[in-house]
Amino acid sequence: MGGGPAGSTAARYLAQAGVDVVLLEAKQMPRHKTCGGGIVQRAAAALPSNMAIPWQRHCNTAELHVGTEHRFRVTRTAPILSFCSRAELDHELLRAADGAGAHIWSPCSALAVQHQGNRVELVTTEGRFTTEFLIIADGALSPTSLAAGWRHKPLYVPALEWQLFVPDDSLVKFGDAARFDVGTVDPGYGWVFNKGDHLSVGVIGMRHKVGGLKTALARYVESQGITQIRTKIAHGGVVPVARGRAPLVRGRVMLAGDAAGVCDPLVGEGIWGAIQSGELAAKAIINASPNPWQVQEHYESTMGEIVLSELRAARMLARVFYGQPDLRDWLMESFGQELTEALTDVMLGKTTYGDALFSLTHWVRLLGRHLLTKKSAAKTK
């Protein structure tokens, strides 16, 4: 249930394996989703190789600004970010699932989920569907998971994006780099992406309740010197950055994508986790069905190894980055370029947050030694 990256990926893998699969999507595709449209390389690499991806442009340079004091710039030979319309990307992923043999029903909304022994019945606006396994991937708010019995929702954080159609000189100003500004909201960051014919400018608050996003975004736009705006299109939404206590599986029903809360808690990126969870859910069914307990064990173990361990490491980094500003500022002052390079390598898929966290722990130890040295020097005076 759900035609975003997780649902479409799961349906495609299942169909390619010869499984009879139906994909239900509540809205008529293509449909808008609040997203800066910057796809990190490790997510782009997981897209189908034969898919006609509607890229608007590729960006090999990123700038990270932390407050007004620290600025770091990274350039790589491969794209760090590739820009596209999320509506078009999701539509192409749905078409790839359709091309693999999945049956697509859209628009079709879920009304109820009924567990019936070795089957699951999904009651929808288009009738009743009976299935051996149900993968719920219907987004952050996930009404289908509520209907299926989930009560512990992921932790949501708010995001606001403006699509700004501006004169060419403003596009040229942001032409060669994706810009990120930590501290535009507290805690959180702002971004500016040049998407070719317009700018995507947005803010995301990395805590459940962060107020004043509209005011913060207006100030951010002004601070970037973006004053001549021909057209502004606003979009808002929530990003699930922590799963909480919600299980991934209940009987024959599985969660994937935003419904499973697998967005990156450091940067709010969700495409990589969505694609990974959709693929792993499908492979659990392919490799372990018809036994639901084996399917559950397979999905939970592979998700834990590949996705959840990565999100735990990212969460620890996020606690430093957003929850301990003094420590963060010292780290950025002392090792900012190295940290920026390491985080870029994560986005490129060359390393993991776990490795980056190990490096951060090393630098924190250096901080401890530095403070002890200063304390000892003060005592000898």
C-alpha atoms as one frame of an Amber mdcrd trajectory, in Angstrom:
protein
   0.000   0.000   0.000   1.663   3.194  -1.231   3.262   4.178  -4.518   6.293
   6.114  -3.281   9.900   4.867  -3.480   9.430   2.134  -0.846   6.169   0.734
  -2.202   7.193   0.903  -5.848  10.568  -0.694  -5.103   8.947  -3.542  -3.167
   6.381  -4.130  -5.922   9.070  -4.140  -8.621  11.262  -6.691  -6.827   8.283
  -8.930  -6.090   7.003  -8.781  -9.664  10.462  -9.502 -11.068  10.569 -12.618
  -8.862   7.278 -13.821 -10.328   5.128 -12.919  -7.322   1.582 -11.770  -8.083
   1.580  -8.284  -6.568  -0.893  -5.400  -6.485   0.277  -1.860  -5.698  -2.363
   0.530  -4.351  -1.738   4.292  -4.305  -4.150   6.722  -2.666  -3.513   9.614
  -5.055  -3.465   9.960  -8.789   0.130   9.951  -9.979   2.120  12.081 -10.466
   1.454  13.848  -7.167   3.499  16.410  -5.219   5.484  15.554  -2.101   7.274
  18.118   0.047  10.932  17.495  -0.733  13.878  19.585  -1.823  14.312  17.147
  -4.681  18.000  16.629  -3.932  18.715  12.908  -4.252  21.979  11.850  -2.605
  24.233   9.596  -4.654  23.801   6.512  -2.470  20.037   6.745  -3.051  20.428
   7.489  -6.774  22.664   4.425  -7.140  19.845   2.237  -5.790  17.372   3.347
  -8.479  16.651   0.968 -11.389  19.463   1.191 -13.938  17.022   1.110 -16.858
  14.694   3.785 -15.489  14.332   7.071 -17.361  15.172   9.263 -14.385  13.960
  12.852 -14.922  17.082  14.606 -13.611  16.998  18.389 -13.769  20.710  18.766
 -13.040  23.579  17.172 -11.130  25.594  18.918  -8.438  29.197  17.978  -7.672
  29.739  20.697  -5.057  28.172  21.263  -1.650  28.621  24.065   0.872  28.012
  23.637   4.599  27.595  26.762   6.712  27.428  26.392  10.498  26.249  29.668
  11.979  28.093  32.684  10.610  31.563  31.506  11.602  32.184  28.275   9.726
  31.951  27.579   5.998  33.113  24.410   4.280  33.062  23.495   0.610  33.376
  20.039  -0.937  33.724  19.174  -4.631  33.760  15.643  -6.009  34.076  14.130
  -9.482  30.765  12.279  -9.026  27.492  14.072  -8.227  26.899  14.587  -4.516
  23.281  15.489  -5.211  21.125  15.022  -8.281  18.055  17.208  -8.581  14.663
  16.164  -9.828  10.961  16.659  -9.259   9.803  14.225  -6.579   6.473  13.951
  -8.340   8.193  12.807 -11.534  10.658  10.526  -9.721   7.888   8.731  -7.832
   5.873   8.432 -11.038   8.803   6.836 -12.875   9.363   4.383 -10.014   5.690
   3.447 -10.187   5.978   2.946 -13.932   9.025   0.719 -13.363   6.942  -1.449
 -11.020   4.178  -1.560 -13.606   6.691  -2.527 -16.290   7.962  -5.376 -14.105
   4.456  -6.818 -13.930   2.906  -5.300 -10.808  -0.811  -4.452 -10.998  -1.350
  -0.755 -10.224  -4.564   0.645  -8.693  -4.586   4.435  -8.407  -6.269   6.312
  -6.852  -7.214   3.778  -4.194  -7.306   4.469  -0.446  -7.269   1.948   2.387
 -10.227   1.939   4.770  -9.563  -1.081   6.992  -7.108  -3.939   7.496  -8.389
  -7.289   8.729  -6.118 -10.159   9.810  -7.673 -13.474   8.747  -5.428 -16.382
   9.715  -3.022 -16.989   6.859  -4.391 -14.048   4.855  -4.829 -10.304   5.213
  -7.859  -8.484   3.844  -7.475  -4.860   2.834 -10.721  -2.921   2.519 -10.319
   0.008   0.114 -12.302   2.595  -1.783 -11.996   0.308  -4.815 -13.130  -2.879
  -3.108 -11.583  -5.674  -1.035  -8.160  -7.204  -1.644  -7.009 -10.428   0.005
  -3.287 -11.146   0.193  -0.718 -13.366   1.906   1.417 -10.376   2.899   0.776
  -6.639   3.052   3.567  -4.047   2.843   2.427  -0.664   4.149   4.413   2.174
   2.591   1.867   4.986   2.494   3.967   7.808   3.882   4.816   9.526   7.137
   1.282   9.774   8.525   0.419   6.260   7.257  -3.324   5.893   7.847  -3.078
   2.259   6.745  -0.703   1.381   9.595  -3.205   2.855  12.058  -5.912   0.693
  10.500  -3.605  -2.330  10.860  -3.095  -1.816  14.597   0.049   0.313  14.934
  -0.248   2.892  17.701   3.313   4.125  18.252   3.980   6.608  15.484   7.449
   7.705  14.348   8.861  11.006  15.598   7.918  13.662  13.059   9.819  16.878
  12.404   8.427  19.748  10.307   9.731  20.948   6.953   8.743  23.861   4.736
   9.847  24.389   1.130   9.361  27.267  -1.278   9.819  26.790  -4.997  11.020
  30.212  -6.108  10.986  31.263  -9.744  13.534  34.060  -9.922  15.558  36.028
 -12.500  18.546  34.350 -14.143  21.106  36.232 -12.035  19.704  34.621  -8.877
  19.938  31.193 -10.503  23.541  31.888 -11.506  24.395  32.940  -7.936  23.497
  29.462  -6.641  24.536  27.667  -9.793  27.432  25.449  -8.805  26.769  24.363
  -5.213  24.050  22.924  -3.029  23.978  25.121   0.058  23.154  24.017   3.618
  22.949  26.419   6.587  22.870  24.854  10.052  21.118  27.103  12.570  18.586
  28.671  10.215  16.093  27.122  12.628  17.048  25.848  16.074  17.596  22.969
  15.876  17.711  22.387  12.158  18.994  23.812   8.914  18.053  25.552   5.693
  18.907  24.685   2.105  19.139  26.328  -1.297  19.154  24.148  -4.421  19.377
  25.495  -7.961  17.107  23.169  -9.930  17.685  24.749 -13.310  14.549  26.804
 -13.842  13.873  27.683 -10.181  15.316  27.565  -6.670  14.216  25.129  -4.003
  14.646  26.928  -0.683  13.539  25.313   2.538  13.992  24.786   6.242  13.656
  21.683   8.389  13.405  21.655  12.171  15.128  18.618  13.659  12.884  18.429
  16.707   9.210  17.449  17.015   8.019  20.934  17.903   9.861  23.707  16.102
   7.691  26.760  15.602   7.980  29.753  13.328   9.147  27.894  10.225   7.410
  30.301   7.863   9.083  33.306   9.490  12.435  31.518   9.600  12.188  30.635
   5.912  11.285  34.197   4.946  14.320  35.496   6.861  16.523  32.845   5.293
  15.425  33.786   1.784  16.128  37.444   2.552  19.534  36.626   4.064  20.518
  34.883   0.824  19.779  38.027  -1.165  16.805  36.492  -2.969  14.584  39.533
  -3.337  13.145  39.400  -6.852  10.664  36.534  -6.814   8.357  36.108  -9.781
   6.430  33.110  -8.457   6.433  31.329  -5.106   4.939  27.880  -4.539   4.866
  26.761  -0.901   4.772  23.194   0.385   4.893  21.897   3.946   5.055  18.470
   5.497   6.544  16.252   8.169   9.572  13.960   8.076   9.706  10.793  10.255
  13.222  10.740  11.722  12.815   8.167  14.514  10.849   4.931  14.659  10.236
   4.969  18.406   8.841   1.687  19.756   6.838   0.744  16.672   7.609  -2.778
  15.409   8.373  -3.272  11.735   6.089  -6.302  11.409   2.739  -7.414  12.817
   1.861 -10.889  11.646   1.652 -10.723   7.868   1.808  -6.920   7.697   5.097
  -5.034   7.261   6.074  -1.350   7.337   8.472   0.263   4.865   9.612   3.744
   3.887   8.315   6.786   5.762   5.642   4.610   7.390   8.502   2.755   9.099
  10.235   5.993  10.159  13.464   5.343   8.266  14.428   8.913   7.359  17.930
  10.093   8.201  17.794  11.821  11.638  20.835  13.980  10.844  19.770  15.495
   7.516  16.155  14.340   7.051  16.886  12.475   3.793  14.431   9.641   3.189
  14.900   8.194  -0.308  17.803   5.886   0.590  15.985   4.342   3.563  12.758
   4.051   1.578  14.383   2.182  -1.306  16.370  -0.063   1.030  13.343  -0.950
   3.172  11.166  -1.630   0.122  13.796  -3.931  -1.361  14.384  -5.745   1.942
  10.645  -6.218   2.566  10.251  -7.749  -0.888  13.273 -10.012  -0.464  11.995
 -11.208   2.915   8.785 -12.369   1.228  10.634 -13.854  -1.749  13.164 -15.742
   0.377  11.128 -16.729   3.446   7.432 -17.045   2.529   4.986 -18.612   3.143
   6.025 -18.788   6.830   5.199 -15.363   8.332   7.591 -15.831  11.260  10.495
 -16.497   8.918   9.499 -13.498   6.797   9.446 -11.336   9.932  12.816 -12.636
  11.125  14.356 -12.106   7.682  13.031  -8.549   7.355  13.907  -7.456  10.884
  17.417  -8.900  10.724  18.305  -7.404   7.332  16.746  -4.058   8.231  18.690
  -4.034  11.483  21.952  -4.807   9.743  21.630  -2.485   6.744  19.260   0.368
   7.655  18.546   0.641  11.381  22.203   0.412  12.442  22.947   3.277  10.068
  20.101   5.358  11.475  21.267   4.741  15.056  24.722   6.074  14.203  23.170
   9.064  12.419  21.017   9.744  15.481  24.076   9.864  17.732  25.699  12.348
  15.375  22.472  14.382  15.296  22.482  14.629  19.095  25.894  16.259  18.924
  25.107  18.419  15.908  21.779  19.775  17.140  21.790  19.112  20.878  25.314
  20.165  21.889  26.106  23.348  19.964  29.270  24.151  21.941  30.773  20.755
  21.179  29.594  20.974  17.577  31.172  24.403  17.122  34.480  23.189  18.562
  34.442  20.165  16.272  33.659  22.308  13.236  36.340  24.835  14.150  38.935
  22.118  14.670  37.910  19.436  12.163  35.167  21.032  10.076  36.594  20.228
   6.663  37.337  16.634   7.668  33.815  16.191   9.051  32.269  17.692   5.930
  34.328  15.371   3.751  33.291  12.371   5.873  29.587  13.253   5.697  29.923
  13.739   1.948  31.383  10.240   1.698  28.293   8.934   3.525  26.015  10.654
   1.015  28.073   9.184  -1.834  27.797   5.692  -0.361  31.563   5.404   0.102
  31.337   5.037   3.876  28.742   4.778   6.629  27.564   6.880   9.528  29.067
   4.240  11.794  32.517   4.974  10.417  31.875   8.717  10.650  30.764   8.283
  14.257  33.985   6.413  15.046  35.920   9.371  13.654  33.799  11.770  15.704
  34.490   9.745  18.871  38.201  10.029  18.102  37.886  13.801  17.789  35.921
  14.037  21.037  38.776  12.200  22.760  41.125  14.795  21.310  38.889  17.486
  22.795  39.143  15.824  26.211  42.923  15.741  25.976  42.938  19.365  24.829
  40.860  20.463  27.830  43.012  18.451  30.248  46.154  20.009  28.787  44.704
  23.502  29.218  43.675  22.689  32.798  47.151  21.365  33.656  48.810  24.393
  32.072  46.601  26.712  34.109  47.581  24.958  37.349  51.321  25.358  36.682
  51.051  29.106  36.264
